[in-house]
Amino acid sequence: MDCLFIVRDALASALVGTLVVAREARSAGRAVAVVVTGEALAAVSGGTFGWPRELAGQAMRLGLADRGGAALGLPLRAKGEGRQLDPKALLAATIAEGVTVYACPVWSALLGIATPPAGLAALDRPGLVRLLAEAGKVVGAL
């Protein structure tokens, strides 16, 4: 594994940025994976990803949607004045493109998640330790 990305915050900006880079790395032939942990795992399993204050508001939301949709091919939710980037659709597209996304076993246990959310791969604690030890680079924090 060349690079292991970790997403722990339930911020749409954290998920979007990480997934875009993971997709680019995979497209460049790198072996990559993503571990979703903490509040990000709670958001994937039924919650929501919010935007940080500096990236919130309609004008910002529309600008991100227009630039992200056109330049980066990111999925959008809604049309017209309600359009915005869709972090969960981006997660599904990233998985469909072959990036393995794992549910953190520690936070799965803490959150009472017996089965990983749709599309996320199961991982046990020894497997997590192995991923961390074998990754050339680890980006993020548990």
PDB file of N, CA and C in Angstrom, residues 62 76-84:
ATOM      1  N   LEU A  62     -22.712  27.444  -3.801  1.00  0.00           N
ATOM      2  CA  LEU A  62     -22.885  27.477  -5.254  1.00  0.00           C
ATOM      3  C   LEU A  62     -21.543  27.516  -5.976  1.00  0.00           C
ATOM      4  N   LEU A  76     -22.981  16.379  -7.740  1.00  0.00           N
ATOM      5  CA  LEU A  76     -23.753  17.452  -7.115  1.00  0.00           C
ATOM      6  C   LEU A  76     -25.084  16.912  -6.625  1.00  0.00           C
ATOM      7  N   ARG A  77     -25.590  17.564  -5.607  1.00  0.00           N
ATOM      8  CA  ARG A  77     -26.911  17.279  -5.083  1.00  0.00           C
ATOM      9  C   ARG A  77     -27.778  18.484  -5.423  1.00  0.00           C
ATOM     10  N   ALA A  78     -28.911  18.218  -6.000  1.00  0.00           N
ATOM     11  CA  ALA A  78     -29.893  19.246  -6.367  1.00  0.00           C
ATOM     12  C   ALA A  78     -29.428  20.031  -7.590  1.00  0.00           C
ATOM     13  N   LYS A  79     -30.301  20.896  -8.053  1.00  0.00           N
ATOM     14  CA  LYS A  79     -30.032  21.750  -9.215  1.00  0.00           C
ATOM     15  C   LYS A  79     -30.437  23.172  -8.873  1.00  0.00           C
ATOM     16  N   GLY A  80     -30.136  24.058  -9.757  1.00  0.00           N
ATOM     17  CA  GLY A  80     -30.527  25.447  -9.561  1.00  0.00           C
ATOM     18  C   GLY A  80     -29.873  26.054  -8.336  1.00  0.00           C
ATOM     19  N   GLU A  81     -30.632  26.861  -7.627  1.00  0.00           N
ATOM     20  CA  GLU A  81     -30.100  27.578  -6.457  1.00  0.00           C
ATOM     21  C   GLU A  81     -29.816  26.661  -5.272  1.00  0.00           C
ATOM     22  N   GLY A  82     -30.286  25.425  -5.329  1.00  0.00           N
ATOM     23  CA  GLY A  82     -30.041  24.478  -4.239  1.00  0.00           C
ATOM     24  C   GLY A  82     -28.845  23.571  -4.475  1.00  0.00           C
ATOM     25  N   ARG A  83     -28.134  23.759  -5.606  1.00  0.00           N
ATOM     26  CA  ARG A  83     -27.046  22.844  -5.942  1.00  0.00           C
ATOM     27  C   ARG A  83     -25.891  22.968  -4.949  1.00  0.00           C
ATOM     28  N   GLN A  84     -25.285  21.830  -4.695  1.00  0.00           N
ATOM     29  CA  GLN A  84     -24.122  21.779  -3.816  1.00  0.00           C
ATOM     30  C   GLN A  84     -23.381  20.468  -4.043  1.00  0.00           C
TER      31      GLN A  84
END
